[in-house]
Coordinates of C-alpha atoms in Angstrom, one line a residue:
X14 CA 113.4 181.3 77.3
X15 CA 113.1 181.9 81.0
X16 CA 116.6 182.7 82.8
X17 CA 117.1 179.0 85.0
X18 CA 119.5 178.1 87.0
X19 CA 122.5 175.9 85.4
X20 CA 124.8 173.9 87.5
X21 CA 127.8 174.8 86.8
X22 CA 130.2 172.1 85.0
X23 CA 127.1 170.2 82.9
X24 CA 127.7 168.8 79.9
X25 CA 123.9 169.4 78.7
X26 CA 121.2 171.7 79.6
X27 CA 117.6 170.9 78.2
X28 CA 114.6 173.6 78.8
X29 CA 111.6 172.9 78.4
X30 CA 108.1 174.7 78.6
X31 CA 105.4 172.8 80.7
X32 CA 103.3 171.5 78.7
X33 CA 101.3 169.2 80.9
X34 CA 100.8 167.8 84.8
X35 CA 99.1 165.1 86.5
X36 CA 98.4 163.9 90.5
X37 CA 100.5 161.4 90.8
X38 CA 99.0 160.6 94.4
X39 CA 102.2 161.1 96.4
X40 CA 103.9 163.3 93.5
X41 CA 103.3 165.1 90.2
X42 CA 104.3 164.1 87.0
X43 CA 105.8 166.9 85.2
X44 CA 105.7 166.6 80.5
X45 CA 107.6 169.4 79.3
X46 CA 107.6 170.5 75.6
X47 CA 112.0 170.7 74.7
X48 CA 112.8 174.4 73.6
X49 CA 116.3 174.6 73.8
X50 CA 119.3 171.5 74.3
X51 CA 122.9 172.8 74.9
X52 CA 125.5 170.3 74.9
X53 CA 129.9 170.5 75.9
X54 CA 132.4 167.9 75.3
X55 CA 133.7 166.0 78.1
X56 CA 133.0 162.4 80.0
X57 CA 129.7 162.5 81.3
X58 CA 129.0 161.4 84.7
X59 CA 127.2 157.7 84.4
X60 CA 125.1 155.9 86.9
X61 CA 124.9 152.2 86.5
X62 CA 123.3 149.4 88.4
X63 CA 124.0 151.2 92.0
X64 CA 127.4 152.7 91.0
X65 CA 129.2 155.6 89.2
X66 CA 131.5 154.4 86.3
X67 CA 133.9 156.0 83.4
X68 CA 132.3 155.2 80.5
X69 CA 135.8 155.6 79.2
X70 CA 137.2 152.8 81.4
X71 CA 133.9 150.2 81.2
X72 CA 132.2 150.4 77.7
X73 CA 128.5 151.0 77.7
X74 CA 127.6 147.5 76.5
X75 CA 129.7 145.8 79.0
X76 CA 127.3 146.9 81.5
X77 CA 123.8 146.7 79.7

């Protein structure tokens, strides 16, 4: 793979290859082909209906 930047902290890194594009009009979509998934342990940070939460402190179902 490709050196790409990481930010630092992340609990999971996915490359990809590109695989395939199309005009979205205003944007691009981007399909990428997964080459390589790195994960750490830790609490991840979650967005839920317009608001960060702790997964930790609201459990994942309350909130689906």
């Amino acid at each position: 793979m490709q050196q790409v930047p990481l930010l630092k902290g992340s609990l999971a890194c996915f490359e990809c290859r590109q695989f395939k594009d199309y005009d979205g009009s205003d944007h691009f979509i981007l399909l990428g082909l997964l080459e390589l998934v790195s994960t750490l342990k830790g609490v991840p940070l979650t967005f839920s209906q317009g608001r960060y939460i702790d997964p930790d402190l609201q459990p994942y179902n309350d909130i689906l």
